[in-house]
PDB file of C-alpha atoms in Angstrom:
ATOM      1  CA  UNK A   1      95.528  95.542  87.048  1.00 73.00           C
ATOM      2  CA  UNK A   2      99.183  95.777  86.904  1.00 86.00           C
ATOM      3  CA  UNK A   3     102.104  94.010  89.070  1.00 91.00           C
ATOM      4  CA  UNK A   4     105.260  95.622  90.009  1.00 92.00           C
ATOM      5  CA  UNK A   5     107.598  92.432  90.489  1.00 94.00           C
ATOM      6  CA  UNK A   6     110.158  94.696  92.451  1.00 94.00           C
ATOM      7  CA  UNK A   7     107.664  96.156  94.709  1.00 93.00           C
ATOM      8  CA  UNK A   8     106.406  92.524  95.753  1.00 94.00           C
ATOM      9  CA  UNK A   9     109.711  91.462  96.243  1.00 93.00           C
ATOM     10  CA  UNK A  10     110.341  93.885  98.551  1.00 93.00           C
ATOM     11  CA  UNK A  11     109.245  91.589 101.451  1.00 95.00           C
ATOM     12  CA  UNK A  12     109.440  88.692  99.748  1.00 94.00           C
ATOM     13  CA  UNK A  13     110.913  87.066 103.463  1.00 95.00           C
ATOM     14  CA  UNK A  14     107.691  87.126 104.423  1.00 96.00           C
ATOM     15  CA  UNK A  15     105.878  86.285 101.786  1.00 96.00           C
ATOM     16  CA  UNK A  16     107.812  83.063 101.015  1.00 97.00           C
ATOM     17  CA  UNK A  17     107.272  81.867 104.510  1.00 97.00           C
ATOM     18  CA  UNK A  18     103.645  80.734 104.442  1.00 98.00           C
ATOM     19  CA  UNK A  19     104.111  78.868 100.867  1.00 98.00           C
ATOM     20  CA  UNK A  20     107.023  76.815 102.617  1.00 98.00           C
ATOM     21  CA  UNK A  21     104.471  76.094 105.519  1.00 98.00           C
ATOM     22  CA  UNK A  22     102.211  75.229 103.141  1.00 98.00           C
ATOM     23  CA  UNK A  23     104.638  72.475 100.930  1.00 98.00           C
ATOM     24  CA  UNK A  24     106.147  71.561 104.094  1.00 98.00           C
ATOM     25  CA  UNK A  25     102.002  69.848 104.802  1.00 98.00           C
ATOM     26  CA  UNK A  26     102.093  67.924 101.119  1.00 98.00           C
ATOM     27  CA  UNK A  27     102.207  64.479 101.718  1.00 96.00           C
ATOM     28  CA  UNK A  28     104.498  62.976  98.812  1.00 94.00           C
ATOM     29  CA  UNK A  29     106.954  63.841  96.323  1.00 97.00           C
ATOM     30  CA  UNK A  30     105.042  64.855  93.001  1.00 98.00           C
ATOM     31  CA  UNK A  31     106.030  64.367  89.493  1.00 98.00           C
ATOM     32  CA  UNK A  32     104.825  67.270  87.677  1.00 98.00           C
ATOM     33  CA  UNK A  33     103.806  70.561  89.420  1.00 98.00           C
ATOM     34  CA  UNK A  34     101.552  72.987  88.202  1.00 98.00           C
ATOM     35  CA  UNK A  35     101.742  76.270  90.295  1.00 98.00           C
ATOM     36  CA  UNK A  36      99.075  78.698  89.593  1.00 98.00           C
ATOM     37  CA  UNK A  37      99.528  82.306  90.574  1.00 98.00           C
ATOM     38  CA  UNK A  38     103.088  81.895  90.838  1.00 98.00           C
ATOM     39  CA  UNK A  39     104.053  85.861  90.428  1.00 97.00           C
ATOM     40  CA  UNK A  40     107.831  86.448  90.006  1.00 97.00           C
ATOM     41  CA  UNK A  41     109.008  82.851  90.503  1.00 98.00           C
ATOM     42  CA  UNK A  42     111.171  83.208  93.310  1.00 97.00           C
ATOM     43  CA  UNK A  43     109.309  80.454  95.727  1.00 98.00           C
ATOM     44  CA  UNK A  44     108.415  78.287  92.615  1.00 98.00           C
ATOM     45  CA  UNK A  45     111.771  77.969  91.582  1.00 98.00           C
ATOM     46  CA  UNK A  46     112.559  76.345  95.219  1.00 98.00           C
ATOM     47  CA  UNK A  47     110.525  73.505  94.243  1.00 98.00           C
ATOM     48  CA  UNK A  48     113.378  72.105  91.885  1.00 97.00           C
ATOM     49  CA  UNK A  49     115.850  71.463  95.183  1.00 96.00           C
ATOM     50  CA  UNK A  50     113.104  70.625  97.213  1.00 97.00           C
ATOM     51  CA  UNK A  51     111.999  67.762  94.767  1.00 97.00           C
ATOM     52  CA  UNK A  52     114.789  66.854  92.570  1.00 96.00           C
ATOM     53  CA  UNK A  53     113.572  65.139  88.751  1.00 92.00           C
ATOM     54  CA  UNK A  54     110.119  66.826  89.310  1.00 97.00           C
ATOM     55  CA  UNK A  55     108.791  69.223  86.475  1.00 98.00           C
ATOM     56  CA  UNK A  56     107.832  72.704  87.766  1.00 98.00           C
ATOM     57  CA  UNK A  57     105.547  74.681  85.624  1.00 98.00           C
ATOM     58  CA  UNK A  58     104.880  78.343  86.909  1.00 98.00           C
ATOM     59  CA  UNK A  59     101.357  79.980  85.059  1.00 98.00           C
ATOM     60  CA  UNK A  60     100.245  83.666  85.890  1.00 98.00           C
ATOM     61  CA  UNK A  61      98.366  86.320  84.277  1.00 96.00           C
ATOM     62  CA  UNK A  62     100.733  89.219  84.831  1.00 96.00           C
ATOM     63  CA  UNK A  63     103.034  89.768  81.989  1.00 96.00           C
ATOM     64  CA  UNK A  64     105.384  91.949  84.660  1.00 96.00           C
ATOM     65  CA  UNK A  65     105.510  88.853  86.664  1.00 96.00           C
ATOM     66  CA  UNK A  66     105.974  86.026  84.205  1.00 98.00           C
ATOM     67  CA  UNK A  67     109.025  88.436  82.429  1.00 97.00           C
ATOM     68  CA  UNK A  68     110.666  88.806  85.820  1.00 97.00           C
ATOM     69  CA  UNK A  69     110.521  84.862  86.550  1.00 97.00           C
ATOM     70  CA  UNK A  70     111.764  84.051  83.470  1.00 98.00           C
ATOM     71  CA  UNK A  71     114.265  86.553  83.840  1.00 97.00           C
ATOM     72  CA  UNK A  72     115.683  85.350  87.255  1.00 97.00           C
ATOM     73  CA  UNK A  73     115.067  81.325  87.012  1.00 97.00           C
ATOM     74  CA  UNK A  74     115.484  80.384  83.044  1.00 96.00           C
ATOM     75  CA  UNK A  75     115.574  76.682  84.341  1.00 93.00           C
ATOM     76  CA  UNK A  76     112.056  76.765  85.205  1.00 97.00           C
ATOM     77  CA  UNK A  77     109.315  76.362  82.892  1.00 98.00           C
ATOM     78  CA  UNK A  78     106.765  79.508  83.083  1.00 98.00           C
ATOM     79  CA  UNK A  79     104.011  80.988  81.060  1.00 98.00           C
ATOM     80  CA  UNK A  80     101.015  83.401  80.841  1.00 98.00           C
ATOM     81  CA  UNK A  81      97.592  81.896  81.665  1.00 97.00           C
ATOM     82  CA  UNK A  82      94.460  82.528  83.798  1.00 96.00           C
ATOM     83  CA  UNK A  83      93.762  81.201  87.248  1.00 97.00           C
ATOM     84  CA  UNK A  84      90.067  80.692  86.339  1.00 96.00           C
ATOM     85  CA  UNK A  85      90.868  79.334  82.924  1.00 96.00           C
ATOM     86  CA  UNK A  86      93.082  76.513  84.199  1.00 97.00           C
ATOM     87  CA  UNK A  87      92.350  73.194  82.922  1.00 97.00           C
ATOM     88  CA  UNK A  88      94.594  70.301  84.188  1.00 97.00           C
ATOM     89  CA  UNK A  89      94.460  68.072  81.154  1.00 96.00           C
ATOM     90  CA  UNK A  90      96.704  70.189  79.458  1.00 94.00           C
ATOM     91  CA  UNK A  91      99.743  69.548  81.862  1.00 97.00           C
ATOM     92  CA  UNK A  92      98.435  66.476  83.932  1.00 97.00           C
ATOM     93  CA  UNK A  93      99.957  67.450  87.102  1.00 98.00           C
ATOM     94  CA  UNK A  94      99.874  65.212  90.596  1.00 97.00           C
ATOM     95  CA  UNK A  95      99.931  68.592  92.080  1.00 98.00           C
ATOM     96  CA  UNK A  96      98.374  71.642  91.245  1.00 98.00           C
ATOM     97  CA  UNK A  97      99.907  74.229  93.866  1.00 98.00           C
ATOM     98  CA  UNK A  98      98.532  78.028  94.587  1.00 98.00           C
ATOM     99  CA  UNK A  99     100.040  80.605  96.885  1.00 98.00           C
ATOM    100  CA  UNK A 100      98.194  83.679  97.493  1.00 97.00           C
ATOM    101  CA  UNK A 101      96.372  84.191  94.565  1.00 97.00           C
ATOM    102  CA  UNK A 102      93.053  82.409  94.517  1.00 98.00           C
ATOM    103  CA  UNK A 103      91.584  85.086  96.362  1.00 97.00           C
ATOM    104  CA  UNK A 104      91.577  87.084  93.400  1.00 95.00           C
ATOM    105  CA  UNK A 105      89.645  85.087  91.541  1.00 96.00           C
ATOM    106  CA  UNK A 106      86.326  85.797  91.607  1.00 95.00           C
ATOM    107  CA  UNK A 107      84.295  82.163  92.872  1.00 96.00           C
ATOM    108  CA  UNK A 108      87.435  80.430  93.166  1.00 97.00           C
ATOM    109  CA  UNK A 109      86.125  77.460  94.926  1.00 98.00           C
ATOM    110  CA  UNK A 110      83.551  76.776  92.207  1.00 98.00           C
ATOM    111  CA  UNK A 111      86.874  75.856  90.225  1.00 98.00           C
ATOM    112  CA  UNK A 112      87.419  72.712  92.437  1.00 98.00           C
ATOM    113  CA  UNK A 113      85.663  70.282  91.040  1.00 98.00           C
ATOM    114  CA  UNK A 114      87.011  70.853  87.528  1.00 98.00           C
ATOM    115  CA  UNK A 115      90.649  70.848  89.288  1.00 98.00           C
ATOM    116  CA  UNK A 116      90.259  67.323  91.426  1.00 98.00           C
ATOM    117  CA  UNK A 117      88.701  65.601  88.491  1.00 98.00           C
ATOM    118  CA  UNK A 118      91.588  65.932  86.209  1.00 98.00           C
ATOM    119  CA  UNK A 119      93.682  65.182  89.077  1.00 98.00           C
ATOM    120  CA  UNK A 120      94.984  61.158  89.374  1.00 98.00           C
ATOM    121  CA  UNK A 121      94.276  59.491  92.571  1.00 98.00           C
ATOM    122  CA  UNK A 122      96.354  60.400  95.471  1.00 98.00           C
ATOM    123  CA  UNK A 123      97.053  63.851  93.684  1.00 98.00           C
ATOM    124  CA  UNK A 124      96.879  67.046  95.370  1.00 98.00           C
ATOM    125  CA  UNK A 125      95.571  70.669  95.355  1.00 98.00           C
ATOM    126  CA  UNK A 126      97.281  72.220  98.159  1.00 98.00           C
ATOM    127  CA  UNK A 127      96.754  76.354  98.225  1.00 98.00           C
ATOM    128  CA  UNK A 128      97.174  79.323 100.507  1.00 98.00           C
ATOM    129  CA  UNK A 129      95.533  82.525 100.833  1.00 98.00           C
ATOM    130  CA  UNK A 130      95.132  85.602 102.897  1.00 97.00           C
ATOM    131  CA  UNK A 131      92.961  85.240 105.707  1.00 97.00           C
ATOM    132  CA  UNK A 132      92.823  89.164 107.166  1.00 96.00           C
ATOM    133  CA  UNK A 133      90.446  91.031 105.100  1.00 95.00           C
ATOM    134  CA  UNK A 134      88.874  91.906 108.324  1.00 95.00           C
ATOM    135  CA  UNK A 135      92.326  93.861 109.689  1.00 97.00           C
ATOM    136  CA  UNK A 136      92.715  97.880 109.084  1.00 97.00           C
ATOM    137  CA  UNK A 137      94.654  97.240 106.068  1.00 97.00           C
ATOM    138  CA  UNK A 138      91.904  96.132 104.493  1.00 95.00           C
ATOM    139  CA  UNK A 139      88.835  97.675 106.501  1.00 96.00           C
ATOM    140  CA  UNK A 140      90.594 100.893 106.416  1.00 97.00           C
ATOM    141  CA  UNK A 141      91.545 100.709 102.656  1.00 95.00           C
ATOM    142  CA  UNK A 142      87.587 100.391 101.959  1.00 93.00           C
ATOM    143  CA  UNK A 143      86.430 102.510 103.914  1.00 94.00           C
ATOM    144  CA  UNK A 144      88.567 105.152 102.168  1.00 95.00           C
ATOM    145  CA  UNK A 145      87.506 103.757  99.046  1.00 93.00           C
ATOM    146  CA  UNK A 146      83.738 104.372  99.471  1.00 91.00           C
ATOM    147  CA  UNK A 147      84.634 107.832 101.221  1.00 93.00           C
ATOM    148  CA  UNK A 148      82.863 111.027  98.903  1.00 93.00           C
ATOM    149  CA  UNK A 149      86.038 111.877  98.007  1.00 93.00           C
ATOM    150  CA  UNK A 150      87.023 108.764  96.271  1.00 94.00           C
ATOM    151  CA  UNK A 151      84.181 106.650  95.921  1.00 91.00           C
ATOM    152  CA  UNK A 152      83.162 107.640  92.068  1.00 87.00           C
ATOM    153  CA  UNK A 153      86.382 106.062  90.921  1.00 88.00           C
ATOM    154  CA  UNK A 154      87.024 103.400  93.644  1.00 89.00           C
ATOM    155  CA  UNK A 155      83.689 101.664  94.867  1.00 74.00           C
ATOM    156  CA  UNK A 156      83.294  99.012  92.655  1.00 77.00           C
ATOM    157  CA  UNK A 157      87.051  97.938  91.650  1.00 83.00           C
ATOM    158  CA  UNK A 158      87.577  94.227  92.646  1.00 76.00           C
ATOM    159  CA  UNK A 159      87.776  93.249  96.000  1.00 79.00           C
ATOM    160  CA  UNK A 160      89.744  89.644  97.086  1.00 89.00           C
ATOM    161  CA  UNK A 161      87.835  87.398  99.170  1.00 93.00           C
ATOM    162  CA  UNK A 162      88.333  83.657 100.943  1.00 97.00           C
ATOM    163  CA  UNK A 163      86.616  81.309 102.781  1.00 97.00           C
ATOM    164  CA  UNK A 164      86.799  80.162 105.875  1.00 97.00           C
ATOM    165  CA  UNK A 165      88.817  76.674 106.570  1.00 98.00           C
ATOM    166  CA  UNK A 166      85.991  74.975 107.343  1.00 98.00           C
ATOM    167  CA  UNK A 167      83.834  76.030 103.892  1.00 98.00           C
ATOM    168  CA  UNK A 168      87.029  74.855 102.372  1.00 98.00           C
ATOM    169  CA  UNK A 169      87.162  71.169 104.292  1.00 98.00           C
ATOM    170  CA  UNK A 170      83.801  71.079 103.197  1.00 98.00           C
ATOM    171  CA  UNK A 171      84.203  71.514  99.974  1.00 98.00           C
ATOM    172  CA  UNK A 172      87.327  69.375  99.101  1.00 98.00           C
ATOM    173  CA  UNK A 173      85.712  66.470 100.898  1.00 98.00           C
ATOM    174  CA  UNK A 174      82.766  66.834  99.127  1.00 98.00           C
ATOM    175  CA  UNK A 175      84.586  66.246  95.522  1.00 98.00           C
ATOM    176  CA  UNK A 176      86.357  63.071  97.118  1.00 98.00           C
ATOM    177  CA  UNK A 177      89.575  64.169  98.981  1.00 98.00           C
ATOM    178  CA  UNK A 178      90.971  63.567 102.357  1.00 98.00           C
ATOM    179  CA  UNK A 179      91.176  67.483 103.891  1.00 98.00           C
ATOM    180  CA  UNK A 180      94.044  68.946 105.772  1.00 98.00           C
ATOM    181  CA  UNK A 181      92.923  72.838 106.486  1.00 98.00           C
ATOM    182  CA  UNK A 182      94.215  75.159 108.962  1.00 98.00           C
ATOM    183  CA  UNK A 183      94.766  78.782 109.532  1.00 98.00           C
ATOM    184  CA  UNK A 184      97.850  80.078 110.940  1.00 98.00           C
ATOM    185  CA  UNK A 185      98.394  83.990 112.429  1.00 98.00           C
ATOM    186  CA  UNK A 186     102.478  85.341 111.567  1.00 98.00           C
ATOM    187  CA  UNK A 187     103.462  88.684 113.861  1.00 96.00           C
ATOM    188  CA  UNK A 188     105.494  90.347 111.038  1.00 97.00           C
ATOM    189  CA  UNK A 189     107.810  92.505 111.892  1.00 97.00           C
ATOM    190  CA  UNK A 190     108.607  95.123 109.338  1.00 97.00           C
ATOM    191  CA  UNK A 191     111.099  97.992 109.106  1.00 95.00           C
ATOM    192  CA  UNK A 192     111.059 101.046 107.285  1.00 93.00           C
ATOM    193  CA  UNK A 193     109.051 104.212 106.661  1.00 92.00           C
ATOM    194  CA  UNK A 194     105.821 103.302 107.228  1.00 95.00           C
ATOM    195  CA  UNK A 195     106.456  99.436 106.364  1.00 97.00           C
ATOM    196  CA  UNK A 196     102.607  98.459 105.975  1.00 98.00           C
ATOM    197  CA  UNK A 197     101.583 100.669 103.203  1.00 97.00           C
ATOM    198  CA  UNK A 198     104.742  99.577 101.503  1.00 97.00           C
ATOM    199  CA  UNK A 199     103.852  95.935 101.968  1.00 97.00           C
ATOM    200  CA  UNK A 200     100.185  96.147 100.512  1.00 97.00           C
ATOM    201  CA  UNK A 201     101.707  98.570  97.437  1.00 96.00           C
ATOM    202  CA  UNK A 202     102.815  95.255  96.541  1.00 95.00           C
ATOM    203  CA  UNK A 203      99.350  93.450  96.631  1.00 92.00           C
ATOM    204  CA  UNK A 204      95.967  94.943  98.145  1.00 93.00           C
ATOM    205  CA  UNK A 205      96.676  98.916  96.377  1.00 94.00           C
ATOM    206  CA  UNK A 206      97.225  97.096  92.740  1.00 92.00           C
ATOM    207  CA  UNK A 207      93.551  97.526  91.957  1.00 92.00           C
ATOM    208  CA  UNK A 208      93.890 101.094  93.215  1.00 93.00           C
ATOM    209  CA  UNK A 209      96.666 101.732  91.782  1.00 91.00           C
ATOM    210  CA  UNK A 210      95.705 100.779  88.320  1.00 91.00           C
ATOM    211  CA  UNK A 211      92.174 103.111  89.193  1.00 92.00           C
ATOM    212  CA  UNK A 212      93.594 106.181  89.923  1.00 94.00           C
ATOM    213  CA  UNK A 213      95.606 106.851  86.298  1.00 90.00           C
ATOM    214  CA  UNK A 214      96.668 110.607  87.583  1.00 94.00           C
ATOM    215  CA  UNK A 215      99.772 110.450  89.037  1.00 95.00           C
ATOM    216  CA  UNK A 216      98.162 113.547  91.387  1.00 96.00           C
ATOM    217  CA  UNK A 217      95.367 111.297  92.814  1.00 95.00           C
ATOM    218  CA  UNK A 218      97.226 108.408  93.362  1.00 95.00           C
ATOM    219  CA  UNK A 219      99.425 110.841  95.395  1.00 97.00           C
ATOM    220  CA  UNK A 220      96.727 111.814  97.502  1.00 97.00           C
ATOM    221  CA  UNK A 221      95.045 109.126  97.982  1.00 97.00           C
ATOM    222  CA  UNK A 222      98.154 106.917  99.515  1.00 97.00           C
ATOM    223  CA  UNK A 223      98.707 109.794 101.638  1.00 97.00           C
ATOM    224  CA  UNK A 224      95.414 109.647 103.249  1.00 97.00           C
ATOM    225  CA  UNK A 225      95.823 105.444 103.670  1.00 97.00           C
ATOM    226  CA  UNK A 226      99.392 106.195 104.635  1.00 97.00           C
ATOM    227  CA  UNK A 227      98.383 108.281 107.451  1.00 98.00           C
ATOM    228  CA  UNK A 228      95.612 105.472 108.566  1.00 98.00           C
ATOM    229  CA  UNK A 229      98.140 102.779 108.256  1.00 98.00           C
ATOM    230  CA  UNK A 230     100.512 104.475 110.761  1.00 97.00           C
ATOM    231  CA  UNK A 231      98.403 105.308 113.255  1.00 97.00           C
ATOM    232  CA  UNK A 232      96.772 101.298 113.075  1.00 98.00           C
ATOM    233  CA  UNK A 233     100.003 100.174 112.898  1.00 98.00           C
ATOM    234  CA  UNK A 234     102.388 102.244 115.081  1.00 96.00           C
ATOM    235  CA  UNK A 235     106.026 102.051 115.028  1.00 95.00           C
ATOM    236  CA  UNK A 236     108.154 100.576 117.300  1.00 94.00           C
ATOM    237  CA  UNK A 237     112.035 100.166 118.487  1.00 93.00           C
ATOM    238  CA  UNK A 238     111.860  97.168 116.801  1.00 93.00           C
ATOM    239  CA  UNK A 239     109.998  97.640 113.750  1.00 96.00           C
ATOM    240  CA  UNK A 240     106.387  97.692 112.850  1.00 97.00           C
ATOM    241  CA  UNK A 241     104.264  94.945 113.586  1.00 97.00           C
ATOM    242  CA  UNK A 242     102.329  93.525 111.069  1.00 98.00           C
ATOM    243  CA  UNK A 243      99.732  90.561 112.496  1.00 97.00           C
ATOM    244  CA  UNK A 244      98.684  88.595 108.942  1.00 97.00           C
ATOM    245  CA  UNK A 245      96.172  85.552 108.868  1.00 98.00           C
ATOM    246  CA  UNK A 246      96.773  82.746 106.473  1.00 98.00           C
ATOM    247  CA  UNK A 247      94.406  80.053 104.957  1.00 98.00           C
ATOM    248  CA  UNK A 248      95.492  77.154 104.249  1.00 98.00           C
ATOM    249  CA  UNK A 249      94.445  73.715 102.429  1.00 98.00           C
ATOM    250  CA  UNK A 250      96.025  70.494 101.565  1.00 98.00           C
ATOM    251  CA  UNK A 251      93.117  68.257  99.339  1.00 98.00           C
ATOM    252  CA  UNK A 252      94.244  64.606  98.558  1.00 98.00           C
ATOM    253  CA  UNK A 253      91.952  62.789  96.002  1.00 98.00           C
ATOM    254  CA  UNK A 254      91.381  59.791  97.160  1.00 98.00           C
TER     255      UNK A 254
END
């Protein structure tokens, strides 16, 4: 799977909002931040005003991405490296931070325990993820997917998933932390022709995407999720509302 750092920038507004949310809920100023999924680097890199002295490493698999951060905030440390591979004794962070990308990794949660251990006491693991795998974007996007048409090359490409809040309390207090998770619901409003399939060709339609290798089907298929998306999602004077669930969790080892 490929990333088009332009394409997720596109709406990056509105994608920056719920990581602020999210380090607006960490408790104390960290040291040395480890931020894992951090695509193009354009909300990691507000972690140097917002914590002045602290050392802010970005790590994500997409060469695309990492090039592009590097590109647009050289005073930030970034590299390549897997999500699911992440070990914390090779940075010892007091934070290890994640913004919408856990859910692409495949048992994600089963990667707690190895993250809170080589965490020091009172450090943190503070993530967010998408909570509305449940809306048309993404009930209508499968359901095309496992339609005759498409289902031979589609069915069985990855599909994100979360948990619930509560599975993810349960969890972090498990391994020893004190749990702060919540789930918040943002009305976006977006403008354009047909806004919503342009928002998820910068996310959900990357598996898709990198699926379909003839230009011709990838043509028809966004046409037929195009025309899904604007009738879920109908245009007003005002723009085209977008309702968008986020999960969030703030894990202090105690």
């Amino acid at each position: 799977m490929t990333w088009d750092p332009a394409q997720y920038l596109r709406h990056a507004d509105h994608r920056s909002r719920p990581f602020h949310d999210l380090v607006d809920r960490i408790p104390h100023s960290p040291a040395k931040v480890v931020d894992l999924g951090c695509g193009p680097g354009n909300t990691t890199a507000t972690l140097t005003d917002r914590w002045p002295g602290a050392e802010i490493i970005g790590v994500d698999n997409s060469t695309e991405m990492i090039q592009q951060a590097l590109h647009d905030h050289p005073d930030v440390a970034f590299r390549l490296g897997d999500i699911a591979g992440y070990a914390p004794a090779q940075d010892n962070p007091d934070l290890i931070l994640s913004n919408a990308a856990l859910q692409w990794v495949p048992g994600h949660a089963d990667l707690f325990p190895r993250w809170i251990d080589g965490l020091p006491t009172r450090g943190v693991l503070a993530f967010q993820v998408p909570g509305n795998f449940g809306a048309p974007t993404h009930t209508l996007l499968a359901e095309l997917r496992d339609s005759p048409r498409w289902a031979g090359r589609l069915a069985d490409i990855h599909a994100p998933a979360v948990h619930q809040p509560a599975e993810y309390r349960q969890r972090l207090t498990a391994l020893g932390c004190t749990v702060d998770a919540w789930e918040w619901t943002y009305d976006q409003v977006l403008t354009g022709d047909n806004p919503v399939l342009d928002w998820m060709l910068g996310t959900g339609l990357r598996p898709v995407l990198a699926a379909l290798t003839d230009p011709a089907d990838r043509e028809a298929f966004l046409a037929e999720y195009g025309a899904l998306l604007a009738e879920a999602y109908p245009a007003t004077p005002h723009g085209t509302v977008l309702p968008y669930r986020r999960i969030f969790a703030v894990a202090v080892k105690n």
